[in-house]
GROMACS .gro file of C-alpha atoms in nm:
model
  505
    1MET     CA    1   2.385  -1.543  -3.240
    2THR     CA    2   2.421  -1.925  -3.364
    3ALA     CA    3   2.102  -1.860  -3.572
    4SER     CA    4   2.201  -1.601  -3.789
    5TYR     CA    5   2.567  -1.681  -3.875
    6LEU     CA    6   2.473  -2.048  -3.979
    7LYS     CA    7   2.182  -1.836  -4.227
    8ALA     CA    8   2.445  -1.646  -4.386
    9ALA     CA    9   2.735  -1.944  -4.372
   10PHE     CA   10   2.495  -2.095  -4.538
   11GLY     CA   11   2.175  -1.963  -4.668
   12ASP     CA   12   1.873  -2.216  -4.760
   13ARG     CA   13   2.122  -2.461  -4.847
   14VAL     CA   14   2.121  -2.576  -4.439
   15SER     CA   15   1.752  -2.560  -4.236
   16VAL     CA   16   1.750  -2.379  -3.913
   17THR     CA   17   1.482  -2.425  -3.633
   18LEU     CA   18   1.556  -2.214  -3.369
   19VAL     CA   19   1.330  -2.321  -3.048
   20GLU     CA   20   1.314  -2.012  -2.753
   21SER     CA   21   1.179  -2.011  -2.480
   22GLY     CA   22   0.856  -1.752  -2.413
   23SER     CA   23   0.910  -1.814  -2.046
   24ILE     CA   24   1.246  -1.782  -1.972
   25GLY     CA   25   1.449  -1.473  -2.056
   26THR     CA   26   1.874  -1.387  -2.176
   27ILE     CA   27   2.035  -1.331  -1.862
   28GLY     CA   28   2.233  -1.082  -1.996
   29VAL     CA   29   2.160  -0.714  -1.856
   30GLY     CA   30   2.379  -0.563  -2.121
   31GLU     CA   31   2.659  -0.735  -2.244
   32ALA     CA   32   3.005  -0.620  -2.338
   33THR     CA   33   3.223  -0.794  -2.577
   34PHE     CA   34   3.579  -0.767  -2.742
   35SER     CA   35   3.686  -0.595  -3.060
   36ASP     CA   36   3.664  -0.887  -3.281
   37ILE     CA   37   3.250  -0.861  -3.266
   38ARG     CA   38   3.328  -0.630  -3.544
   39HIS     CA   39   3.378  -0.923  -3.754
   40PHE     CA   40   3.105  -1.103  -3.609
   41PHE     CA   41   2.824  -0.789  -3.777
   42GLU     CA   42   3.025  -0.738  -4.127
   43PHE     CA   43   2.979  -1.213  -4.173
   44LEU     CA   44   2.642  -1.085  -4.137
   45ASP     CA   45   2.689  -0.825  -4.407
   46LEU     CA   46   2.537  -0.538  -4.075
   47LYS     CA   47   2.592  -0.182  -4.070
   48GLU     CA   48   2.666  -0.002  -3.780
   49GLU     CA   49   2.355   0.239  -3.829
   50GLU     CA   50   2.089  -0.094  -3.845
   51TRP     CA   51   2.167  -0.273  -3.568
   52MET     CA   52   2.365  -0.061  -3.336
   53PRO     CA   53   2.008   0.232  -3.261
   54ALA     CA   54   1.777  -0.159  -3.244
   55CYS     CA   55   2.014  -0.283  -2.957
   56ASN     CA   56   2.135   0.052  -2.727
   57ALA     CA   57   2.423   0.043  -2.840
   58THR     CA   58   2.764   0.204  -2.810
   59TYR     CA   59   3.075   0.267  -2.791
   60LYS     CA   60   3.406   0.034  -2.623
   61LEU     CA   61   3.754   0.135  -2.658
   62ALA     CA   62   3.881  -0.012  -2.402
   63VAL     CA   63   3.821  -0.158  -1.964
   64ARG     CA   64   3.845   0.105  -1.699
   65PHE     CA   65   3.948  -0.103  -1.374
   66GLN     CA   66   3.940   0.069  -1.067
   67ASP     CA   67   3.989   0.041  -0.739
   68TRP     CA   68   4.220  -0.263  -0.836
   69ARG     CA   69   4.587  -0.165  -0.751
   70ARG     CA   70   4.355   0.085  -0.418
   71PRO     CA   71   4.069   0.329  -0.353
   72GLY     CA   72   4.145   0.608  -0.608
   73HIS     CA   73   4.356   0.469  -0.890
   74HIS     CA   74   4.289   0.342  -1.249
   75PHE     CA   75   4.396   0.220  -1.555
   76TYR     CA   76   4.267   0.124  -1.876
   77HIS     CA   77   4.268  -0.237  -2.096
   78PRO     CA   78   4.258  -0.024  -2.451
   79PHE     CA   79   4.221  -0.197  -2.757
   80GLU     CA   80   4.551  -0.043  -2.930
   81GLN     CA   81   4.865  -0.253  -3.016
   82VAL     CA   82   5.145  -0.083  -2.780
   83ARG     CA   83   5.419   0.042  -3.018
   84SER     CA   84   5.793  -0.051  -3.022
   85VAL     CA   85   6.084   0.048  -2.985
   86ASN     CA   86   6.403  -0.094  -3.103
   87GLY     CA   87   6.279  -0.413  -3.046
   88PHE     CA   88   6.075  -0.423  -2.674
   89PRO     CA   89   5.707  -0.295  -2.659
   90LEU     CA   90   5.684   0.070  -2.549
   91THR     CA   91   5.609  -0.089  -2.187
   92ASP     CA   92   5.925  -0.245  -2.180
   93TRP     CA   93   6.063   0.068  -2.243
   94TRP     CA   94   5.823   0.251  -1.915
   95LEU     CA   95   5.920   0.017  -1.677
   96GLN     CA   96   6.301   0.211  -1.723
   97SER     CA   97   6.240   0.556  -1.802
   98GLY     CA   98   5.874   0.567  -1.824
   99GLN     CA   99   5.764   0.968  -1.852
  100THR     CA  100   5.437   0.972  -1.533
  101ASP     CA  101   5.296   0.654  -1.315
  102ARG     CA  102   5.035   0.593  -1.553
  103PHE     CA  103   5.172   0.382  -1.787
  104ASP     CA  104   4.862   0.352  -1.966
  105LYS     CA  105   4.787   0.641  -2.116
  106ASP     CA  106   5.192   0.690  -2.149
  107CYS     CA  107   5.187   0.368  -2.391
  108PHE     CA  108   4.841   0.344  -2.521
  109VAL     CA  109   4.600   0.679  -2.649
  110MET     CA  110   4.305   0.470  -2.616
  111ALA     CA  111   4.367   0.592  -2.245
  112SER     CA  112   4.332   0.921  -2.291
  113LEU     CA  113   4.014   0.925  -2.513
  114CYS     CA  114   3.822   0.716  -2.275
  115ASP     CA  115   3.867   0.980  -2.027
  116ALA     CA  116   3.803   1.221  -2.239
  117GLY     CA  117   3.496   1.051  -2.306
  118SER     CA  118   3.568   1.101  -2.696
  119SER     CA  119   3.407   0.893  -2.976
  120PRO     CA  120   3.600   0.691  -3.166
  121ARG     CA  121   3.492   0.808  -3.520
  122ARG     CA  122   3.431   1.217  -3.633
  123LEU     CA  123   3.087   1.320  -3.680
  124ASP     CA  124   3.045   1.205  -4.091
  125GLY     CA  125   3.121   0.834  -3.966
  126THR     CA  126   3.509   0.809  -4.085
  127LEU     CA  127   3.682   0.691  -3.779
  128LEU     CA  128   3.980   0.789  -3.587
  129GLY     CA  129   4.387   0.789  -3.713
  130ASP     CA  130   4.475   0.471  -3.897
  131HIS     CA  131   4.790   0.479  -3.708
  132THR     CA  132   4.551   0.391  -3.412
  133ALA     CA  133   4.330   0.219  -3.583
  134GLY     CA  134   4.623  -0.089  -3.641
  135GLY     CA  135   4.328  -0.213  -3.857
  136ALA     CA  136   4.099   0.007  -3.991
  137ASP     CA  137   4.185  -0.096  -4.355
  138GLU     CA  138   4.237  -0.463  -4.246
  139PRO     CA  139   4.108  -0.805  -4.465
  140ILE     CA  140   3.739  -0.925  -4.445
  141GLY     CA  141   3.684  -1.277  -4.391
  142LEU     CA  142   4.030  -1.399  -4.143
  143THR     CA  143   3.861  -1.576  -3.843
  144MET     CA  144   3.972  -1.402  -3.543
  145SER     CA  145   4.231  -1.625  -3.519
  146GLU     CA  146   4.357  -1.516  -3.804
  147HIS     CA  147   4.367  -1.107  -3.740
  148GLN     CA  148   4.558  -1.147  -3.363
  149GLY     CA  149   4.909  -1.020  -3.343
  150LYS     CA  150   4.813  -0.854  -3.656
  151THR     CA  151   4.562  -0.642  -3.640
  152GLN     CA  152   4.373  -0.437  -3.307
  153PHE     CA  153   4.098  -0.243  -3.389
  154PRO     CA  154   4.021   0.032  -3.153
  155TYR     CA  155   3.664  -0.027  -3.017
  156ALA     CA  156   3.403  -0.356  -2.916
  157TYR     CA  157   3.064  -0.281  -2.845
  158HIS     CA  158   2.817  -0.232  -2.520
  159PHE     CA  159   2.453  -0.339  -2.591
  160GLU     CA  160   2.101  -0.465  -2.479
  161ALA     CA  161   2.133  -0.826  -2.456
  162ALA     CA  162   1.747  -0.897  -2.508
  163LEU     CA  163   1.783  -0.648  -2.732
  164LEU     CA  164   1.999  -0.796  -2.986
  165ALA     CA  165   1.836  -1.145  -2.963
  166LYS     CA  166   1.540  -1.012  -3.138
  167PHE     CA  167   1.688  -0.806  -3.323
  168LEU     CA  168   1.936  -1.160  -3.519
  169THR     CA  169   1.609  -1.340  -3.443
  170GLY     CA  170   1.410  -1.152  -3.720
  171TYR     CA  171   1.774  -1.076  -3.981
  172SER     CA  172   1.725  -1.512  -3.876
  173VAL     CA  173   1.378  -1.558  -3.957
  174ASP     CA  174   1.394  -1.331  -4.223
  175ARG     CA  175   1.618  -1.513  -4.488
  176GLY     CA  176   1.459  -1.887  -4.340
  177THR     CA  177   1.492  -1.957  -4.024
  178ARG     CA  178   1.171  -2.116  -3.839
  179HIS     CA  179   1.079  -1.982  -3.572
  180ILE     CA  180   0.934  -2.164  -3.265
  181VAL     CA  181   0.857  -2.045  -2.892
  182ASP     CA  182   0.811  -2.301  -2.680
  183ASP     CA  183   0.969  -2.544  -2.354
  184VAL     CA  184   1.152  -2.780  -2.419
  185VAL     CA  185   1.039  -3.043  -2.184
  186ASP     CA  186   1.259  -3.361  -2.319
  187VAL     CA  187   1.571  -3.506  -2.533
  188ARG     CA  188   1.542  -3.833  -2.677
  189LEU     CA  189   1.794  -4.070  -2.813
  190ASP     CA  190   1.873  -4.340  -3.018
  191GLU     CA  191   2.016  -4.676  -2.958
  192ARG     CA  192   2.355  -4.521  -3.023
  193GLY     CA  193   2.313  -4.250  -2.783
  194TRP     CA  194   2.324  -3.955  -2.972
  195ILE     CA  195   1.996  -3.670  -2.986
  196ASP     CA  196   1.753  -3.862  -3.156
  197HIS     CA  197   1.417  -3.588  -3.153
  198VAL     CA  198   1.326  -3.306  -2.852
  199VAL     CA  199   0.984  -3.283  -2.756
  200THR     CA  200   0.798  -2.949  -2.707
  201LYS     CA  201   0.549  -2.821  -2.484
  202GLU     CA  202   0.296  -2.705  -2.712
  203HIS     CA  203   0.476  -2.802  -3.076
  204GLY     CA  204   0.529  -3.131  -2.980
  205GLU     CA  205   0.884  -3.415  -3.147
  206LEU     CA  206   1.109  -3.169  -3.303
  207HIS     CA  207   1.383  -3.387  -3.535
  208GLY     CA  208   1.715  -3.263  -3.655
  209ASP     CA  209   2.074  -3.406  -3.777
  210LEU     CA  210   2.239  -3.179  -3.531
  211PHE     CA  211   2.110  -2.976  -3.228
  212ILE     CA  212   2.290  -2.684  -3.081
  213ASP     CA  213   2.200  -2.648  -2.701
  214CYS     CA  214   2.190  -2.298  -2.636
  215THR     CA  215   2.013  -2.430  -2.300
  216GLY     CA  216   2.258  -2.138  -2.099
  217PHE     CA  217   2.405  -2.277  -1.710
  218ARG     CA  218   2.076  -2.543  -1.778
  219GLY     CA  219   2.287  -2.702  -2.021
  220LEU     CA  220   1.945  -2.894  -2.139
  221LEU     CA  221   2.131  -3.112  -2.380
  222LEU     CA  222   2.488  -3.174  -2.340
  223ASN     CA  223   2.457  -3.202  -1.977
  224ARG     CA  224   2.142  -3.370  -1.887
  225ALA     CA  225   2.071  -3.575  -2.193
  226LEU     CA  226   2.397  -3.643  -2.298
  227GLU     CA  227   2.561  -3.661  -1.924
  228VAL     CA  228   2.900  -3.487  -2.017
  229PRO     CA  229   3.059  -3.376  -1.730
  230PHE     CA  230   3.167  -2.996  -1.665
  231VAL     CA  231   3.557  -2.902  -1.574
  232SER     CA  232   3.466  -2.662  -1.253
  233TYR     CA  233   3.760  -2.388  -1.241
  234GLN     CA  234   3.611  -2.246  -0.952
  235GLU     CA  235   3.909  -2.342  -0.758
  236THR     CA  236   4.076  -2.061  -0.935
  237LEU     CA  237   3.787  -1.806  -1.002
  238PRO     CA  238   3.591  -1.832  -0.696
  239ASN     CA  239   3.329  -1.560  -0.815
  240ASP     CA  240   3.009  -1.768  -0.869
  241SER     CA  241   2.738  -1.546  -0.827
  242ALA     CA  242   2.605  -1.214  -0.894
  243VAL     CA  243   2.337  -0.904  -0.876
  244ALA     CA  244   2.252  -0.708  -1.182
  245LEU     CA  245   2.032  -0.440  -1.237
  246GLN     CA  246   1.880  -0.239  -1.506
  247VAL     CA  247   1.967   0.176  -1.403
  248PRO     CA  248   1.820   0.434  -1.655
  249LEU     CA  249   1.940   0.770  -1.702
  250ASP     CA  250   1.973   1.102  -1.879
  251MET     CA  251   2.272   0.996  -2.051
  252LYS     CA  252   2.316   1.324  -2.256
  253LYS     CA  253   2.283   1.459  -1.899
  254GLU     CA  254   2.563   1.204  -1.774
  255GLY     CA  255   2.753   1.131  -2.098
  256ILE     CA  256   2.873   0.838  -2.198
  257ARG     CA  257   3.217   0.672  -2.140
  258PRO     CA  258   3.375   0.457  -2.328
  259CYS     CA  259   3.424   0.166  -2.150
  260THR     CA  260   3.313  -0.067  -1.933
  261THR     CA  261   3.442   0.020  -1.538
  262ALA     CA  262   3.543  -0.310  -1.329
  263THR     CA  263   3.513  -0.144  -0.991
  264ALA     CA  264   3.626  -0.379  -0.743
  265GLN     CA  265   3.461  -0.417  -0.387
  266ASP     CA  266   3.523  -0.560  -0.072
  267ALA     CA  267   3.373  -0.907  -0.213
  268GLY     CA  268   3.427  -0.910  -0.607
  269TRP     CA  269   3.406  -0.596  -0.848
  270ILE     CA  270   3.102  -0.404  -0.999
  271TRP     CA  271   3.046  -0.410  -1.355
  272THR     CA  272   2.999  -0.053  -1.490
  273ILE     CA  273   2.808  -0.099  -1.879
  274PRO     CA  274   2.631   0.268  -2.063
  275LEU     CA  275   2.422   0.181  -2.284
  276PHE     CA  276   2.237   0.420  -2.443
  277GLY     CA  277   1.980   0.563  -2.205
  278ARG     CA  278   2.070   0.328  -1.978
  279ILE     CA  279   2.290   0.158  -1.819
  280GLY     CA  280   2.346  -0.211  -1.682
  281THR     CA  281   2.558  -0.308  -1.367
  282GLY     CA  282   2.625  -0.561  -1.176
  283TYR     CA  283   2.794  -0.675  -0.828
  284VAL     CA  284   3.004  -1.055  -0.903
  285TYR     CA  285   3.080  -1.204  -0.585
  286ALA     CA  286   3.136  -1.494  -0.393
  287LYS     CA  287   2.909  -1.649  -0.206
  288ASP     CA  288   3.153  -1.733   0.059
  289TYR     CA  289   3.224  -1.351   0.110
  290CYS     CA  290   2.893  -1.213   0.030
  291SER     CA  291   2.536  -1.271   0.106
  292PRO     CA  292   2.276  -1.221  -0.192
  293GLU     CA  293   2.144  -0.887  -0.007
  294GLU     CA  294   2.476  -0.761   0.101
  295ALA     CA  295   2.582  -0.766  -0.248
  296GLU     CA  296   2.218  -0.624  -0.339
  297ARG     CA  297   2.268  -0.339  -0.042
  298THR     CA  298   2.626  -0.310  -0.160
  299LEU     CA  299   2.519  -0.218  -0.522
  300ARG     CA  300   2.215  -0.024  -0.483
  301GLU     CA  301   2.435   0.216  -0.281
  302PHE     CA  302   2.737   0.231  -0.548
  303VAL     CA  303   2.485   0.300  -0.765
  304GLY     CA  304   2.327   0.553  -0.568
  305PRO     CA  305   1.913   0.673  -0.564
  306GLU     CA  306   1.883   0.581  -0.942
  307ALA     CA  307   1.803   0.253  -0.841
  308ALA     CA  308   1.582   0.292  -0.590
  309ASP     CA  309   1.325   0.125  -0.761
  310VAL     CA  310   1.486  -0.069  -0.992
  311GLU     CA  311   1.426  -0.444  -0.900
  312ALA     CA  312   1.718  -0.704  -0.913
  313ASN     CA  313   1.802  -0.996  -1.087
  314HIS     CA  314   1.981  -1.230  -0.900
  315ILE     CA  315   2.218  -1.439  -1.056
  316ARG     CA  316   2.462  -1.790  -0.987
  317MET     CA  317   2.691  -1.890  -1.222
  318ARG     CA  318   2.871  -2.182  -1.340
  319ILE     CA  319   3.212  -2.097  -1.384
  320GLY     CA  320   3.407  -2.348  -1.608
  321ARG     CA  321   3.343  -2.540  -1.899
  322SER     CA  322   3.210  -2.919  -2.023
  323ARG     CA  323   3.422  -3.124  -2.094
  324ASP     CA  324   3.335  -3.107  -2.429
  325SER     CA  325   3.151  -2.903  -2.624
  326TRP     CA  326   3.117  -3.129  -2.920
  327VAL     CA  327   2.974  -3.467  -2.861
  328ASN     CA  328   2.801  -3.698  -3.069
  329ASN     CA  329   2.532  -3.471  -3.282
  330CYS     CA  330   2.499  -3.164  -3.013
  331VAL     CA  331   2.713  -2.881  -2.989
  332ALA     CA  332   2.702  -2.668  -2.686
  333VAL     CA  333   2.746  -2.270  -2.778
  334GLY     CA  334   2.757  -2.031  -2.467
  335LEU     CA  335   2.700  -2.046  -2.109
  336SER     CA  336   2.554  -2.448  -2.192
  337SER     CA  337   2.951  -2.482  -2.324
  338GLY     CA  338   3.133  -2.292  -2.061
  339PHE     CA  339   3.188  -1.940  -1.828
  340VAL     CA  340   3.485  -1.787  -1.722
  341GLU     CA  341   3.271  -1.497  -1.516
  342PRO     CA  342   3.231  -1.160  -1.731
  343LEU     CA  343   3.581  -0.967  -1.549
  344GLU     CA  344   3.683  -0.905  -1.960
  345SER     CA  345   3.383  -0.941  -2.115
  346THR     CA  346   3.451  -1.293  -2.283
  347GLY     CA  347   3.048  -1.417  -2.284
  348ILE     CA  348   2.959  -1.277  -2.576
  349PHE     CA  349   3.338  -1.311  -2.773
  350PHE     CA  350   3.286  -1.784  -2.674
  351ILE     CA  351   2.988  -1.735  -2.863
  352HIS     CA  352   3.117  -1.602  -3.124
  353HIS     CA  353   3.427  -1.797  -3.163
  354ALA     CA  354   3.226  -2.194  -3.100
  355ILE     CA  355   3.031  -2.075  -3.371
  356GLU     CA  356   3.278  -1.923  -3.665
  357GLN     CA  357   3.458  -2.263  -3.476
  358LEU     CA  358   3.176  -2.445  -3.583
  359VAL     CA  359   3.143  -2.337  -3.937
  360GLN     CA  360   3.460  -2.420  -3.977
  361HIS     CA  361   3.439  -2.736  -3.901
  362PHE     CA  362   3.081  -2.834  -4.014
  363PRO     CA  363   2.994  -3.207  -4.004
  364GLY     CA  364   2.958  -3.375  -4.306
  365ALA     CA  365   2.777  -3.647  -4.361
  366ASP     CA  366   2.981  -3.927  -4.246
  367TRP     CA  367   3.018  -3.753  -3.883
  368ASN     CA  368   3.434  -3.753  -3.931
  369PRO     CA  369   3.539  -3.777  -3.590
  370LYS     CA  370   3.804  -3.544  -3.617
  371LEU     CA  371   3.621  -3.212  -3.644
  372ARG     CA  372   3.441  -3.321  -3.409
  373ASP     CA  373   3.801  -3.344  -3.141
  374MET     CA  374   3.915  -3.003  -3.357
  375TYR     CA  375   3.623  -2.819  -3.238
  376ASN     CA  376   3.696  -2.889  -2.899
  377SER     CA  377   4.019  -2.860  -2.844
  378ALA     CA  378   3.951  -2.503  -3.016
  379ILE     CA  379   3.688  -2.408  -2.771
  380ALA     CA  380   3.883  -2.566  -2.507
  381ASN     CA  381   4.191  -2.389  -2.509
  382VAL     CA  382   3.983  -2.063  -2.503
  383MET     CA  383   3.807  -2.089  -2.182
  384ASP     CA  384   4.150  -2.243  -1.999
  385GLY     CA  385   4.362  -1.949  -2.193
  386VAL     CA  386   4.081  -1.762  -2.066
  387ARG     CA  387   4.084  -1.879  -1.716
  388GLU     CA  388   4.474  -1.815  -1.696
  389PHE     CA  389   4.416  -1.415  -1.828
  390LEU     CA  390   4.160  -1.350  -1.469
  391ALA     CA  391   4.377  -1.579  -1.274
  392LEU     CA  392   4.619  -1.295  -1.345
  393HIS     CA  393   4.397  -1.010  -1.268
  394TYR     CA  394   4.348  -1.075  -0.901
  395LYS     CA  395   4.691  -1.281  -0.808
  396GLY     CA  396   4.803  -0.971  -0.928
  397ALA     CA  397   4.599  -0.764  -0.745
  398ALA     CA  398   4.778  -0.495  -0.522
  399ARG     CA  399   4.452  -0.481  -0.301
  400ASN     CA  400   4.487  -0.665   0.009
  401ASP     CA  401   4.182  -0.439   0.270
  402THR     CA  402   3.950  -0.736   0.283
  403GLN     CA  403   4.000  -1.172   0.290
  404TYR     CA  404   3.885  -1.223  -0.007
  405TRP     CA  405   4.154  -0.956  -0.188
  406LYS     CA  406   4.403  -1.173   0.074
  407ASP     CA  407   4.293  -1.462  -0.032
  408ALA     CA  408   4.365  -1.345  -0.391
  409LYS     CA  409   4.762  -1.367  -0.282
  410THR     CA  410   4.730  -1.718  -0.196
  411ARG     CA  411   4.511  -1.887  -0.375
  412ALA     CA  412   4.609  -2.187  -0.651
  413VAL     CA  413   4.615  -2.080  -1.007
  414PRO     CA  414   4.699  -2.338  -1.287
  415ASP     CA  415   5.082  -2.471  -1.283
  416ALA     CA  416   5.166  -2.290  -1.633
  417LEU     CA  417   5.039  -2.006  -1.467
  418ALA     CA  418   5.292  -2.032  -1.200
  419GLU     CA  419   5.547  -2.096  -1.396
  420ARG     CA  420   5.442  -1.772  -1.651
  421LEU     CA  421   5.431  -1.544  -1.340
  422GLU     CA  422   5.799  -1.618  -1.210
  423ARG     CA  423   5.857  -1.511  -1.581
  424TRP     CA  424   5.680  -1.199  -1.694
  425GLN     CA  425   5.922  -1.114  -1.321
  426VAL     CA  426   6.183  -1.054  -1.478
  427ARG     CA  427   6.024  -1.002  -1.872
  428LEU     CA  428   5.706  -0.879  -1.967
  429PRO     CA  429   5.482  -1.155  -2.125
  430ASP     CA  430   5.516  -1.142  -2.504
  431SER     CA  431   5.369  -1.399  -2.696
  432GLU     CA  432   5.684  -1.645  -2.639
  433ASN     CA  433   5.570  -1.701  -2.291
  434VAL     CA  434   5.211  -1.667  -2.289
  435PHE     CA  435   4.924  -1.897  -2.303
  436PRO     CA  436   5.016  -2.127  -2.620
  437SER     CA  437   4.704  -2.145  -2.776
  438TYR     CA  438   4.463  -1.879  -2.897
  439HIS     CA  439   4.244  -1.722  -2.658
  440GLY     CA  440   4.152  -1.380  -2.767
  441LEU     CA  441   4.426  -1.213  -2.550
  442PRO     CA  442   4.756  -1.059  -2.715
  443PRO     CA  443   5.055  -1.058  -2.524
  444TYR     CA  444   4.976  -0.669  -2.469
  445SER     CA  445   4.689  -0.750  -2.262
  446TYR     CA  446   4.877  -0.928  -2.028
  447ASN     CA  447   5.097  -0.666  -1.983
  448CYS     CA  448   4.869  -0.434  -1.917
  449ILE     CA  449   4.736  -0.605  -1.578
  450LEU     CA  450   5.009  -0.663  -1.479
  451LEU     CA  451   5.147  -0.373  -1.503
  452GLY     CA  452   4.793  -0.208  -1.384
  453THR     CA  453   4.743  -0.443  -1.097
  454GLY     CA  454   5.094  -0.363  -0.907
  455GLY     CA  455   5.052  -0.650  -0.704
  456ILE     CA  456   5.368  -0.822  -0.869
  457GLN     CA  457   5.656  -0.604  -0.968
  458PRO     CA  458   5.828  -0.684  -1.301
  459SER     CA  459   6.156  -0.528  -1.361
  460PRO     CA  460   6.190  -0.410  -1.706
  461SER     CA  461   6.476  -0.573  -1.972
  462PRO     CA  462   6.841  -0.530  -1.863
  463ALA     CA  463   6.899  -0.433  -2.176
  464LEU     CA  464   6.772  -0.098  -2.129
  465ALA     CA  465   6.961  -0.055  -1.907
  466LEU     CA  466   7.236  -0.010  -2.162
  467SER     CA  467   7.031   0.143  -2.442
  468ASP     CA  468   6.990   0.512  -2.540
  469ASP     CA  469   6.627   0.571  -2.507
  470LYS     CA  470   6.564   0.940  -2.666
  471LEU     CA  471   6.370   0.740  -2.989
  472ALA     CA  472   6.167   0.591  -2.668
  473GLN     CA  473   6.149   0.891  -2.557
  474LYS     CA  474   6.064   1.069  -2.859
  475GLU     CA  475   5.736   0.831  -2.868
  476PHE     CA  476   5.642   0.885  -2.515
  477GLU     CA  477   5.624   1.264  -2.695
  478ALA     CA  478   5.384   1.125  -2.983
  479VAL     CA  479   5.120   0.873  -2.818
  480ARG     CA  480   5.089   1.224  -2.569
  481ALA     CA  481   5.076   1.442  -2.901
  482ARG     CA  482   4.870   1.229  -3.023
  483ALA     CA  483   4.637   1.184  -2.690
  484GLN     CA  484   4.626   1.501  -2.738
  485HIS     CA  485   4.465   1.558  -3.069
  486MET     CA  486   4.222   1.388  -3.102
  487THR     CA  487   4.056   1.481  -2.817
  488ASP     CA  488   4.052   1.820  -2.878
  489THR     CA  489   3.908   1.699  -3.187
  490LEU     CA  490   3.678   1.403  -3.176
  491PRO     CA  491   3.298   1.460  -3.089
  492SER     CA  492   3.206   1.292  -2.716
  493HIS     CA  493   3.077   0.934  -2.741
  494TYR     CA  494   2.681   1.050  -2.650
  495ALA     CA  495   2.744   1.332  -2.972
  496TYR     CA  496   2.816   1.061  -3.237
  497LEU     CA  497   2.561   0.820  -3.117
  498ALA     CA  498   2.323   1.097  -3.125
  499ARG     CA  499   2.371   1.230  -3.445
  500MET     CA  500   2.321   0.820  -3.526
  501ARG     CA  501   2.019   0.838  -3.386
  502GLY     CA  502   1.930   1.174  -3.569
  503LEU     CA  503   1.891   1.382  -3.255
  504ASP     CA  504   2.018   1.666  -3.158
  505ASP     CA  505   2.307   1.617  -2.880
   0.00000   0.00000   0.00000
């Protein structure tokens, strides 16, 4: 992703060399994303029809949280801004006088589309209604932070990480990137402590001005060679392990649910990411509560007989961030920079945000340290903000049937989040009382998790008890009518993707 973005940004004015190990594969086993990822593909001038079939990609309208409140219960965190009535979000009106016990279906259209397995596009390629898209005609060229709060595109993507990496490598090479398949065996520093060159097994020394560390959890350049310390989030987010499976399925028969699913388990949760031709699934857990063997057994039982002959991939996760992601002439992007577990699909978002910020703060010949400092601040704020948001999922979950979930209620959270939780019990999250710096998650996202997980009981604004709710009830009815119309008229998710591939549905 980084090489392709840099070539799209700077063309031949910057020389890019991509060193890719032939023996170390990508960790991703089916990746989910934020809706902001569309700006990455727009920046590269790539149309969906060009890259989605090559990467077995599907659409993602929401995250479905299964069993976080209690077994059998689910709710959605959709890509859809919440509507407002008389200055109050519809979620606030729902607390006062909601029509059903499903805040997501009362307040958002996307929940019904996910339940119905609908595509966000019609068979002719047009997007679902503008009143839901809230950003279909948004301006091109803004950064992710500039978009937040102004627009909300109605979907993100799921894709096969290894296939996307292959596709983007080809994109980069076609535009002049030098691609070397080799292993880096050493990193040599100059007298200032800056990276002078790296040493590869087959190609010898590779020199450069700026080195971008995409070596994953190893942090080969930033953490090992430059000895930049790592800031752990483990005391807040204890999940440190995962076991993953790539399970072939007949998606025409099974259907493709247009969302990522996170299903709560005894010691963590299981992700289900539907791709075209298979699912990516994995159990994210804390090793203090579950052994790798138990986790794999649980995952295979969850998937069923289709998983019988599928090889499992066990992963140890480093949860937290490097103290600084840019030190001297080295910038860490991706897992070497930081990772905050995959619960809300933030891994690809972190990469996209980092490379966008790198272009925004790209160094000149004088290597002005202010550019580096502003970059490091932006990266730290994003990760610290996401840390708070994920901690809310566990603190707010009503589920308490195992020690893991019981401990989640008493586990320490960042001091600022503890203060916010007190406030959110009397006033739902808004732009004034969530994490103050850009971190990719607008206030309505916090509302969805707070209302959906059920362990914290917020109160409606006292003002609503004194207000006429006729307009709010009218808006609830409008949401229901829009959802019904769309589920009646939009094709299935599988049917649209099959049409994109030239297949009969």
